[in-house]
Coordinates of C-alpha atoms in Angstrom, one line a residue:
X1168 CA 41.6 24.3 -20.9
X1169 CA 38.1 23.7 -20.9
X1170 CA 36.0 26.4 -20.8
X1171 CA 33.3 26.3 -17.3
X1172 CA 32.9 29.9 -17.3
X1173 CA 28.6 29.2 -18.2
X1174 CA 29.1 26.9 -15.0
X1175 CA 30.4 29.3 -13.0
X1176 CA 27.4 31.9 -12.3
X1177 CA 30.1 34.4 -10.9
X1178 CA 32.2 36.4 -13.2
X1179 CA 34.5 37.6 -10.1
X1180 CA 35.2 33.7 -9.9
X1181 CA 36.7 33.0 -13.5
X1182 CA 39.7 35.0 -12.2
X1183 CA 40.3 31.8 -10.3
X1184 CA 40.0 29.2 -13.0
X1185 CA 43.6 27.6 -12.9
X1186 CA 45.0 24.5 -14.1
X1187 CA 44.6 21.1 -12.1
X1188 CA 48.5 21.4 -11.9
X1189 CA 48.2 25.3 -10.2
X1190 CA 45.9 23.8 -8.4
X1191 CA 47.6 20.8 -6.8
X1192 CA 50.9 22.8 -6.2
X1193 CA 49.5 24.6 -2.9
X1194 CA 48.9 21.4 -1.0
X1195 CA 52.4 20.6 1.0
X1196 CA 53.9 17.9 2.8
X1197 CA 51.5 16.5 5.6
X1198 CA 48.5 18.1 5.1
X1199 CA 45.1 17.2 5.4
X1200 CA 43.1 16.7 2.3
X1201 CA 39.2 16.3 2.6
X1202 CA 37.2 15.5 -0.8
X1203 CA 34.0 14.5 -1.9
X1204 CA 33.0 11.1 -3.1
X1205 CA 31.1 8.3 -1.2
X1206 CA 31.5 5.4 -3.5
X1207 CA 33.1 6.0 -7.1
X1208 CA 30.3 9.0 -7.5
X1209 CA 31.3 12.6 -6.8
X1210 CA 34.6 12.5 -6.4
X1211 CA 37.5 15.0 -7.5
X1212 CA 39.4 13.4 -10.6
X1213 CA 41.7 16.3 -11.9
X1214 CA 43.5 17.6 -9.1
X1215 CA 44.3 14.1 -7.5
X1216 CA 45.7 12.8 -10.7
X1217 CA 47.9 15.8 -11.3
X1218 CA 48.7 15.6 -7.6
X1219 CA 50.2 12.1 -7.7
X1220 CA 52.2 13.1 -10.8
X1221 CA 53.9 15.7 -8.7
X1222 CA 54.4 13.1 -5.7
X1223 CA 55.9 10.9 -8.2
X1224 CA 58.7 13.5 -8.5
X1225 CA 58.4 15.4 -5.2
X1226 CA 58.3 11.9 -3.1
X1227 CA 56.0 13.5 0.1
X1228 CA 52.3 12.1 1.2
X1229 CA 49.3 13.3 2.4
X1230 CA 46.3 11.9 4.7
X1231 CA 43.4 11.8 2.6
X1232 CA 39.8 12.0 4.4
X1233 CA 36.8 11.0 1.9
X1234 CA 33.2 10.6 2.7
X1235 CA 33.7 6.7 2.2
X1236 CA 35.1 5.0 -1.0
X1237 CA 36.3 6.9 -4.2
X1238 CA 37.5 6.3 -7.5
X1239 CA 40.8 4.9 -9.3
X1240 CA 42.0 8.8 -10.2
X1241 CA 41.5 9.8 -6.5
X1242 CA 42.9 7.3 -3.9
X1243 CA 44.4 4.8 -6.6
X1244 CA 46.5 7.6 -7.8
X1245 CA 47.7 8.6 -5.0
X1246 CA 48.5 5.0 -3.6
X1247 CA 50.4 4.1 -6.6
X1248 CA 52.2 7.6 -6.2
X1249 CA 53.1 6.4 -2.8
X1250 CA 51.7 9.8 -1.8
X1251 CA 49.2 8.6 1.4
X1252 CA 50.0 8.1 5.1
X1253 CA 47.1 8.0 6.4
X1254 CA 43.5 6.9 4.8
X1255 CA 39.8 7.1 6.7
X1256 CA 37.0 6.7 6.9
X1257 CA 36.7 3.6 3.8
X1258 CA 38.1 2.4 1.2
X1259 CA 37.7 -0.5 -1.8
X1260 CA 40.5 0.4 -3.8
X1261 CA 43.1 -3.0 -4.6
X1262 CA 46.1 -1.1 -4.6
X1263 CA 45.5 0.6 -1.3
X1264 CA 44.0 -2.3 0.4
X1265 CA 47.2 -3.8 -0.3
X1266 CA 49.2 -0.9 1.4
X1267 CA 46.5 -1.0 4.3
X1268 CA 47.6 -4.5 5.3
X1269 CA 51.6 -4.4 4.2
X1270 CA 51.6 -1.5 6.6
X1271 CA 52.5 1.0 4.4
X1272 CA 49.6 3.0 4.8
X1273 CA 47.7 3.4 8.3
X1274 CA 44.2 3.2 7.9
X1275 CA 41.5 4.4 10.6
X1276 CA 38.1 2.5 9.6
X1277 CA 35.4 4.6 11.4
X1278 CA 31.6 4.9 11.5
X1279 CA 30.8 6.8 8.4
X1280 CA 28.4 9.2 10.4
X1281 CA 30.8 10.1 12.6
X1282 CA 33.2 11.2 10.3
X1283 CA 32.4 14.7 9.7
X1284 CA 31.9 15.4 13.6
X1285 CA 35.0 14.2 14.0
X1286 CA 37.0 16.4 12.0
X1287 CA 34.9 19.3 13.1
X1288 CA 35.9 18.0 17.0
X1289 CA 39.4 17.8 16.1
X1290 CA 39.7 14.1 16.8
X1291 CA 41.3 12.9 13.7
X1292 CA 45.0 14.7 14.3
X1293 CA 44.3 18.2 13.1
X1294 CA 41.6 20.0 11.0
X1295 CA 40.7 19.8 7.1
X1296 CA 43.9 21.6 5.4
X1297 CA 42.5 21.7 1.9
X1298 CA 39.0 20.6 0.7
X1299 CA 39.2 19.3 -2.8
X1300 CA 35.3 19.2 -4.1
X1301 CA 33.5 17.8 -7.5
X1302 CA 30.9 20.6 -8.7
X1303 CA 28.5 20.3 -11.7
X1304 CA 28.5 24.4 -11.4
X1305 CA 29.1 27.6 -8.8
X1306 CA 26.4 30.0 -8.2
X1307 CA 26.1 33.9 -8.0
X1308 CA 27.0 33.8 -4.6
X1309 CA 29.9 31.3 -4.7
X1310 CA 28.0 28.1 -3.5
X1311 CA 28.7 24.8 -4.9
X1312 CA 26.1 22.6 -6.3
X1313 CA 27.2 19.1 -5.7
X1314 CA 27.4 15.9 -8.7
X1315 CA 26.2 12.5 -7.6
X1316 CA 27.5 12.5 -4.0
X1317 CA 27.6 14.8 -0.9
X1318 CA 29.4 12.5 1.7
X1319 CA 31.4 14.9 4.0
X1320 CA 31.8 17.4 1.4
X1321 CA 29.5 20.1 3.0
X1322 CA 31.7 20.0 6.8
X1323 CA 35.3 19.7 4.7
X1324 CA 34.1 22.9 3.1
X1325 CA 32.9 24.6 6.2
X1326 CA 36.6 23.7 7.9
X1327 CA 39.3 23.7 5.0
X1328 CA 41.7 26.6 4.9
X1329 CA 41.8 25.9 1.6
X1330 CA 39.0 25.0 -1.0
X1331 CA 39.4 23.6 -4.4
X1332 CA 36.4 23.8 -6.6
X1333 CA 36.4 20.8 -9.7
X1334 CA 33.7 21.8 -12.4
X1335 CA 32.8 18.7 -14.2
X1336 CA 31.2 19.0 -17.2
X1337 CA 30.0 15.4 -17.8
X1338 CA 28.1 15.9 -14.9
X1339 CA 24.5 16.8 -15.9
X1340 CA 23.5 20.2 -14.6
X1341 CA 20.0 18.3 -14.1
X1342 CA 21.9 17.5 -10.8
X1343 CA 21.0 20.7 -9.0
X1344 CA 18.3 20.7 -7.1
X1345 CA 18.5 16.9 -6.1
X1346 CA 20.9 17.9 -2.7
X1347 CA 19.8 18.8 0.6
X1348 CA 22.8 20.0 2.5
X1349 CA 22.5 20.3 6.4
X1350 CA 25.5 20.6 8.9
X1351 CA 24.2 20.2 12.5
X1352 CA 25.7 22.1 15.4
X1353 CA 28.1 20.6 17.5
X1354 CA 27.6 20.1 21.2
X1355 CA 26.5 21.4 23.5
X1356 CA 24.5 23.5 20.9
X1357 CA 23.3 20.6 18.5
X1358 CA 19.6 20.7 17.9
X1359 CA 17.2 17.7 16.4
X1360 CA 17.6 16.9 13.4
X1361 CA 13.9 17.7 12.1
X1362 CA 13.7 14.7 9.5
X1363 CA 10.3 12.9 10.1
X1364 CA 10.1 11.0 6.5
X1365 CA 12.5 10.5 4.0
X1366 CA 11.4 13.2 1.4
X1367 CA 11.6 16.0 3.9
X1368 CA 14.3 18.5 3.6
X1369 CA 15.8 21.0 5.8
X1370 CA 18.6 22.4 4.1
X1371 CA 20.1 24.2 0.9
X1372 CA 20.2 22.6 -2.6
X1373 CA 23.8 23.7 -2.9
X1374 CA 27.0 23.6 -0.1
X1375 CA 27.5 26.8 1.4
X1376 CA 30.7 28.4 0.4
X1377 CA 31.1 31.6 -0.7
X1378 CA 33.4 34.1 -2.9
X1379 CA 36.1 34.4 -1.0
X1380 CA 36.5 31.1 0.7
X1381 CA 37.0 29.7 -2.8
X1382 CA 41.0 29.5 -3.5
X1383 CA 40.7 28.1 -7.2
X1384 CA 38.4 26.7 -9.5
X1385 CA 39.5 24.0 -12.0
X1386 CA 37.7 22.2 -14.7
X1387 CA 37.5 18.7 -15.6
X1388 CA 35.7 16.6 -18.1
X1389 CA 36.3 12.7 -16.4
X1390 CA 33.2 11.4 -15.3
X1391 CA 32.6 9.1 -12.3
X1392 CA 34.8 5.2 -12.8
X1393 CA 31.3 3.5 -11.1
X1394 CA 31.6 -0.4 -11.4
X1395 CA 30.0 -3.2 -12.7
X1396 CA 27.6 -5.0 -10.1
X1397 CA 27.9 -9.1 -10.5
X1398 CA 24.5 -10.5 -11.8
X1399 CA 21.9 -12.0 -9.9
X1400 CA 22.6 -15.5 -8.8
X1401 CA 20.4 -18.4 -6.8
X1402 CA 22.1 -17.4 -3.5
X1403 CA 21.0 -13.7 -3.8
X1404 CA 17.4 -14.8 -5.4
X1405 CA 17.3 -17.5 -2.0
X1406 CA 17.9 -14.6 0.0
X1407 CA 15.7 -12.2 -1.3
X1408 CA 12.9 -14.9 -1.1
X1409 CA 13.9 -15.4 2.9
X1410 CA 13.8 -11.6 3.3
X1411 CA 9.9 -11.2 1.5
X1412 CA 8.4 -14.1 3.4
X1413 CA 10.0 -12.6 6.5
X1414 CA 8.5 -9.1 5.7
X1415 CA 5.7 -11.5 4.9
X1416 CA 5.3 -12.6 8.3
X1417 CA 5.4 -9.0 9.8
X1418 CA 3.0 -7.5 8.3
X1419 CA 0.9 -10.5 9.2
X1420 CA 1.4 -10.3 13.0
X1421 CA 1.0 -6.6 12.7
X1422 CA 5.0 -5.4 13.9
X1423 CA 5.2 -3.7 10.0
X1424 CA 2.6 -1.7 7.9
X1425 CA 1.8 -2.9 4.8
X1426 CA 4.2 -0.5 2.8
X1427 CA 7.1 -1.4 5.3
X1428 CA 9.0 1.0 6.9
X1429 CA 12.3 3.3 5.3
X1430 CA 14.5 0.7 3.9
X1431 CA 17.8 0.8 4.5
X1432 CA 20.7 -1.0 2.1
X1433 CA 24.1 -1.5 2.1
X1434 CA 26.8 -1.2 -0.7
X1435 CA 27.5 -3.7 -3.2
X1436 CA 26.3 -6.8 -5.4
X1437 CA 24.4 -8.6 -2.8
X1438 CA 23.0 -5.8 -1.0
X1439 CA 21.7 -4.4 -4.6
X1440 CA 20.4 -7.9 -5.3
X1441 CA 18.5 -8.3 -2.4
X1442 CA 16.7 -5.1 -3.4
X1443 CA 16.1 -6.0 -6.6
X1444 CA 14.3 -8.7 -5.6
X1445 CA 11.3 -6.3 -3.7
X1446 CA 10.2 -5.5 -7.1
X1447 CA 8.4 -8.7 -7.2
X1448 CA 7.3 -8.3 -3.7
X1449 CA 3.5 -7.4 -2.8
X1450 CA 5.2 -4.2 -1.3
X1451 CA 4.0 -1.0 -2.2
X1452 CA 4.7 2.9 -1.8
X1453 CA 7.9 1.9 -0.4
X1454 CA 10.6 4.5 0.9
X1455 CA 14.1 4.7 1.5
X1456 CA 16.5 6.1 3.5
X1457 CA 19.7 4.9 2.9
X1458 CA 23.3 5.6 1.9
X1459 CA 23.8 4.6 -1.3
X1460 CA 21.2 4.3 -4.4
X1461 CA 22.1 1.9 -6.5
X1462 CA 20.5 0.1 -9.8
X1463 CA 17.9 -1.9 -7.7
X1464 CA 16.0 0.7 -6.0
X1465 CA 15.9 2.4 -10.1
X1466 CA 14.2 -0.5 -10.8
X1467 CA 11.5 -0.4 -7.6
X1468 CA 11.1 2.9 -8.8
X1469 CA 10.5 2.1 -12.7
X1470 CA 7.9 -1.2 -11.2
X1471 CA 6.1 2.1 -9.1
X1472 CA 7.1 0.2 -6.2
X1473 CA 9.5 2.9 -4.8
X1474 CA 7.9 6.7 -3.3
X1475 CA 10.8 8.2 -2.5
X1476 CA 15.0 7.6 -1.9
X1477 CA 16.8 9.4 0.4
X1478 CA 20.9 8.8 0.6
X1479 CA 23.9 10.3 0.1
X1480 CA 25.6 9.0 -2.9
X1481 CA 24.3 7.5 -6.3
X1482 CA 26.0 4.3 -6.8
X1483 CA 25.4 2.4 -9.9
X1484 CA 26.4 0.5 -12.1
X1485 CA 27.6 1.4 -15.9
X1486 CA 24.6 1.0 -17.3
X1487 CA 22.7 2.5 -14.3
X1488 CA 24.4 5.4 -14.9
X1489 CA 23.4 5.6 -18.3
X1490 CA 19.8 4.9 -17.2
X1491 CA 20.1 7.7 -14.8
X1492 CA 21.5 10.0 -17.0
X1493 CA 18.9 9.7 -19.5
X1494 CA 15.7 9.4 -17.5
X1495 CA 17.0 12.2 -15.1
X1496 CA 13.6 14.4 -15.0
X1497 CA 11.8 11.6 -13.7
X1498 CA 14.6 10.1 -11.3
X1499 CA 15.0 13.1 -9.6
X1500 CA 11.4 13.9 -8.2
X1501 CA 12.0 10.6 -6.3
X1502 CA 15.7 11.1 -5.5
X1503 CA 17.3 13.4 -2.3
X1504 CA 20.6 13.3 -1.6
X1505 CA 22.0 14.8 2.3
X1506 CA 25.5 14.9 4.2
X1507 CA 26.6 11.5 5.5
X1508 CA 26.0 12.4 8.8
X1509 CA 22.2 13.0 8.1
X1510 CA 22.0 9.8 5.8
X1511 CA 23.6 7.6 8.4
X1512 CA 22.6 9.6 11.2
X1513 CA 21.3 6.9 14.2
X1514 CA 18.9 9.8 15.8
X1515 CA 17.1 10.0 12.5
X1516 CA 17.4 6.2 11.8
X1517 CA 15.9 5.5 15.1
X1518 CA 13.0 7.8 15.0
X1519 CA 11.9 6.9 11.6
X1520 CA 12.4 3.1 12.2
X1521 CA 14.9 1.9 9.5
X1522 CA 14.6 -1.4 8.4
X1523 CA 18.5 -2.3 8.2
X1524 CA 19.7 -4.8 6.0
X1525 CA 23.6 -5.0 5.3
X1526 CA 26.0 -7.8 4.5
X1527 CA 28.4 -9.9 6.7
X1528 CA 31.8 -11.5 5.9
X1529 CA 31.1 -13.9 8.8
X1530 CA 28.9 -14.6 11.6
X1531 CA 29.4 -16.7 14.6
X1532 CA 26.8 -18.8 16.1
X1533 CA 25.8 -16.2 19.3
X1534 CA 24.8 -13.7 16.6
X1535 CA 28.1 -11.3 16.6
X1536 CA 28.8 -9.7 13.1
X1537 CA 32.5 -10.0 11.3
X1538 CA 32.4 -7.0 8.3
X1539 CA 35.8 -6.0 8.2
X1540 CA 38.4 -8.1 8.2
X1541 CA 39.7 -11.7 6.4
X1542 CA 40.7 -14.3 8.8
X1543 CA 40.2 -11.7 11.5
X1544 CA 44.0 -9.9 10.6
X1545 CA 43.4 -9.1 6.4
X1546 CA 41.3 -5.6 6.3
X1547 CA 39.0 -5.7 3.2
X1548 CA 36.8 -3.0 3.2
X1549 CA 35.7 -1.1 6.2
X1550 CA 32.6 -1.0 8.5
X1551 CA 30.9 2.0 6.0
X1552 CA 27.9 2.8 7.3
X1553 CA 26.1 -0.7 8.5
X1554 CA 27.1 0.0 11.9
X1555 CA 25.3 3.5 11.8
X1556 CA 22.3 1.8 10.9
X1557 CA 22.0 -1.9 12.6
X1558 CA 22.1 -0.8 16.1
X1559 CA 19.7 2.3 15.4
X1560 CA 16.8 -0.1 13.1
X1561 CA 13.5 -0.6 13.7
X1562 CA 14.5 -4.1 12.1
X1563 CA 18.3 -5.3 11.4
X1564 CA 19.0 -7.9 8.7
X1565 CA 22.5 -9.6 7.8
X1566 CA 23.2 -11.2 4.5
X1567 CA 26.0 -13.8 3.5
X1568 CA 26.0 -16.6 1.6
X1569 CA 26.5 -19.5 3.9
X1570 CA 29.7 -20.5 2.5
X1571 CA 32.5 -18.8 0.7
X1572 CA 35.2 -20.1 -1.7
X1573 CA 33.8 -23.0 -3.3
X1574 CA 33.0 -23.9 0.3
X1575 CA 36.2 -24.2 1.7
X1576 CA 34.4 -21.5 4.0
X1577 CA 32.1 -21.7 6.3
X1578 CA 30.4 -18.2 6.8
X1579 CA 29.1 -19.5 10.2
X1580 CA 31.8 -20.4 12.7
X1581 CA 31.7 -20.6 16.4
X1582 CA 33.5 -17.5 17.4
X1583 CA 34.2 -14.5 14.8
X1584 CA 37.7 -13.7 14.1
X1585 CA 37.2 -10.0 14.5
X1586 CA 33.4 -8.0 15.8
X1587 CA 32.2 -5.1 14.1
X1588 CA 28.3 -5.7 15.5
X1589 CA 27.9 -7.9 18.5
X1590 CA 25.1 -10.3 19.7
X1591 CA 23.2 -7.2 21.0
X1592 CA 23.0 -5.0 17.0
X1593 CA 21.1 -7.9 14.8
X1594 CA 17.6 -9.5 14.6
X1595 CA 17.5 -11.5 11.7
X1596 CA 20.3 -13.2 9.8
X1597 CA 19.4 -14.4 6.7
X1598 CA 21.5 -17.0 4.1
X1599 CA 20.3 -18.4 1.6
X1600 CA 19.7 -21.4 3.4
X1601 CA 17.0 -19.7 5.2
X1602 CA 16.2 -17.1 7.8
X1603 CA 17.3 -17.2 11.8
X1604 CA 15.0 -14.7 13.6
X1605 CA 17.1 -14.1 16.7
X1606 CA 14.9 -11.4 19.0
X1607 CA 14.6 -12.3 22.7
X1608 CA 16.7 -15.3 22.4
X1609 CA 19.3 -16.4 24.6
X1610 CA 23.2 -17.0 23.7
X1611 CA 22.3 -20.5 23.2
X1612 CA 19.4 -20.5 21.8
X1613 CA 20.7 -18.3 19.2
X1614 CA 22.8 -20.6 18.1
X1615 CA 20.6 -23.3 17.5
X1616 CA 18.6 -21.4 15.1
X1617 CA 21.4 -20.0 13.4
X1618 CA 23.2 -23.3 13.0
X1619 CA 19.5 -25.3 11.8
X1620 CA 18.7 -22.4 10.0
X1621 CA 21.8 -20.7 8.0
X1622 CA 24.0 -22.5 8.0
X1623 CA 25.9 -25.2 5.2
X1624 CA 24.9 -29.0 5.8
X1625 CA 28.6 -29.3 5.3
X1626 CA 29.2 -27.5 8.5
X1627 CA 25.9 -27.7 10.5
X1628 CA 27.0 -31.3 12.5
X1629 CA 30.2 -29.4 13.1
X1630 CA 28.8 -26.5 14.7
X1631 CA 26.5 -28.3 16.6
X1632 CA 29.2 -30.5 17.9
X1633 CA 31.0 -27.8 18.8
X1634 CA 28.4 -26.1 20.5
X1635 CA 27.2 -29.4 22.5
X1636 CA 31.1 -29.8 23.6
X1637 CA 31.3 -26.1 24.8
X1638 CA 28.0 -26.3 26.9
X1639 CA 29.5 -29.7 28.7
X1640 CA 32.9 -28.2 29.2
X1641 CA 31.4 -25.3 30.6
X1642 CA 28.6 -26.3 33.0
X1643 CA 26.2 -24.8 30.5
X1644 CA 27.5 -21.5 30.8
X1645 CA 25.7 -18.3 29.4
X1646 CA 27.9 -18.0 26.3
X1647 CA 29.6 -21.8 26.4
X1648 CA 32.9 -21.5 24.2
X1649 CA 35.7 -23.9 24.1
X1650 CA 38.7 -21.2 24.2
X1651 CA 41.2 -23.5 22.9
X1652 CA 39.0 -24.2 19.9
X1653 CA 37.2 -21.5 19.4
X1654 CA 39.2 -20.1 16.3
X1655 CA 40.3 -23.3 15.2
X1656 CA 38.5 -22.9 11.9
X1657 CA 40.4 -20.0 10.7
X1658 CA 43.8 -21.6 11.7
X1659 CA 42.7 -24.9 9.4
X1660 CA 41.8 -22.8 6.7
X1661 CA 44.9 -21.0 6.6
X1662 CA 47.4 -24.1 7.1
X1663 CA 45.3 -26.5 4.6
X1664 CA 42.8 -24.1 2.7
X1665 CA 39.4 -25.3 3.9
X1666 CA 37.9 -25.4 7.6
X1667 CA 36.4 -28.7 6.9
X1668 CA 38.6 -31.3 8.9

């Protein structure tokens, strides 16, 4: 076994040192298992994976609560051991998104803020069972110092009968010091949340725990599977551009100060591309307060774009990580990472004015937002946190590319085939056909912009013609659809693989 006992500052704890196998042999049938991890970053490795190899031979399942997606030895083991009934708050694993929509897992997809309130409430079928947490090291008093995520770790903690401690040693213990955990109050006795910038902190550097609420301690030496972001290509550079000039154009009215305001960005390729792309902005002494860090804002902070970034999970790629790792002392002057309920929370968001910008599987011409689902039945992701954020920004952005699959897809259709944001969340969608600045516009007028201005030529004289049909059959109504047609496009797609006609 590997020795953590220089981890663990508590000599009373090494009596509780066990095996991941000891370890995973007190969770029974049914129970409710909370870990950390948002993102592949934090997340337990050891326990799960000896875990699914008892499920394998036990045959009984779980419900597994994260603090948004985790890694292949967390969630993937588990799927493949057949050993989860029910999954929340988020997930990007192949194997379970599989399950999700064959039915043989249920799946709750829920606002990532709300997801430790709502175990706290009791809303999510019972409370935290067992909390299984990653750890770079314990201290004197039993408190755990977090890895590269905090998630929900802090409120599965604070509720678990049951808490599982995993000391990873490939985690740098250059780690501590870079958390600020902060569990607010429930109602009626919840107080602000006294956050006024994104460098301020208003918690501990470590998860409170304790000596006795620890039930075992187990070491592990697998470090986090992160994953490889696609590169840069024209579409993302397009949008970027759209984005900049936007910003641009802000400033220049006076609606944004020169250094913006707290930027928020969502999770994955195009989301990290967009950022990327500030770092040949004019922008300066830029901040962010966000969920997830990711290889773009390392390199606004490397340009000196970048003040400070506030999230809850550190999501890069392979060789971000590496970069991370080895320029650590410098990273983490600029680098705060909080609870998932303080990182997403909308009071905060609001009062700071975020600048939202997060990515879209499909739009519809009156502005309502698809994130979720494929051909409005196939759930791909989850909503994560962009919910959290776009109705709560100063400023709230969209991204897709205008078209999807060789453009067989149009990203623009009349009606959505399933809402995560309506008409009333966004501002701005941007493609990289250009930018439609929606505020103050009417149904219809918002989708005139959005047709001249995001969407493919292929499709623009369709959606138009659509559009001009609806208005007739409807006597110009408020928001003019043709009901028989409106989801039309999807049904073509899926009987002869494109929407074109």
């Amino acid at each position: 076994m590997i020795d953590i006992r220089d981890r663990v500052r508590n000599s009373a704890l090494h009596a509780k040192i066990v095996s991941a196998e000891e370890a995973a042999a007190i969770i029974k049938p049914g129970m409710n298992i909370g870990t950390s991890g948002f993102t592949p970053a934090g997340y337990p490795k050891a326990v799960p994976l000896a875990l699914a190899e008892r499920m394998k031979k036990e045959k009984f399942q779980v419900n597994l609560w994260t603090g948004a997606s985790v890694g292949k030895e967390l969630d993937g083991a588990l799927a493949e051991a057949n050993g989860i009934a029910k999954r929340l708050p988020y997930q990007t694993n192949e194997a379970i998104r599989k399950m999700i929509n064959n039915g043989s897992i249920q799946y709750t997809d829920l606002h990532l803020s709300h997801v430790a309130q709502m175990a706290r409430y009791g809303f999510l079928g019972g409370k935290v069972d067992v909390a299984i947490v990653e750890a770079c090291a314990i201290t004197e008093e039993g408190h755990i110092i977090p890895t590269t995520s905090l998630g929900n770790s802090a409120s599965f903690v604070q509720d678990a009968d049951i808490v599982i401690v995993e000391v990873n040693v490939t985690q740098p213990l250059e780690l501590e010091g870079m958390h600020d955990v902060y569990i607010p109050k429930d109602p009626p006795n919840r107080e602000p949340i006294p956050i006024m910038k994104a460098d301020d902190r208003i918690g501990t550097p470590y998860i409170p725990c304790g000596v006795d609420k620890i039930t075992y301690i187990v070491p592990c030496d697998l470090p986090d599977a992160v994953r490889p972001l696609a590169a840069i290509d024209d579409d993302a550079r397009a949008m970027s551009g759209h984005l900049i000039e936007f910003l641009n154009n802000e400033i220049k009215h006076g609606r944004l100060p020169k250094n913006l305001l707290p930027l928020q960005s969502g999770v994955g390729s195009v989301a990290n591309a967009v950022i990327s792309g500030l770092v040949d902005s004019p922008f300066e002494n830029l901040s962010v307060y966000t969920e997830v860090i990711q290889d773009g804002m390392f390199d606004l902070i490397d340009a000196g774009k970048l003040t400070f970034a506030s999230g809850t999970s550190l999501t890069p790629s392979p060789e971000g990580l590496k970069r991370f790792y080895a320029n650590i002392a410098e990273y983490r002057k600029k680098i705060l990472l909080r609870p998932q309920e303080i990182s997403n929370n909308p009071e905060v968001a609001r009062r700071i004015g975020v600048i939202a910008m997060n990515t879209a599987i499909e739009f519809d011409i009156f502005g309502h937002v698809n994130s979720t689902h494929i051909m409005g039945t196939k759930m791909m992701n989850g909503i994560g946190g962009s919910g959290d954020f776009a109705r709560n920004g100063y400023l709230t952005f969209f991204f897709t590319s205008s078209v999807a699959k060789g453009g067989a897809i149009s990203s623009i259709v009349p009606m959505c085939s399933h809402i995560d944001h309506t008409e009333h969340d966004v501002d701005v969608f941007i493609t990289e056909r250009g930018v439609a600045d929606v505020r103050g516009l009417s149904p219809k007028e918002r989708a005139r912009v959005i047709i001249n201005n995001c969407a493919h030529p292929d499709y623009q004289p369709m959606l138009l013609d659509y559009l001009e049909r609806a208005e007739k059959a409807t006597g110009l109504a408020h928001t003019p659809h043709l009901l028989e047609e409106a989801l039309s496009w999807h049904i073509r797609f899926m009987q002869t693989g494109t929407m074109k006609k």
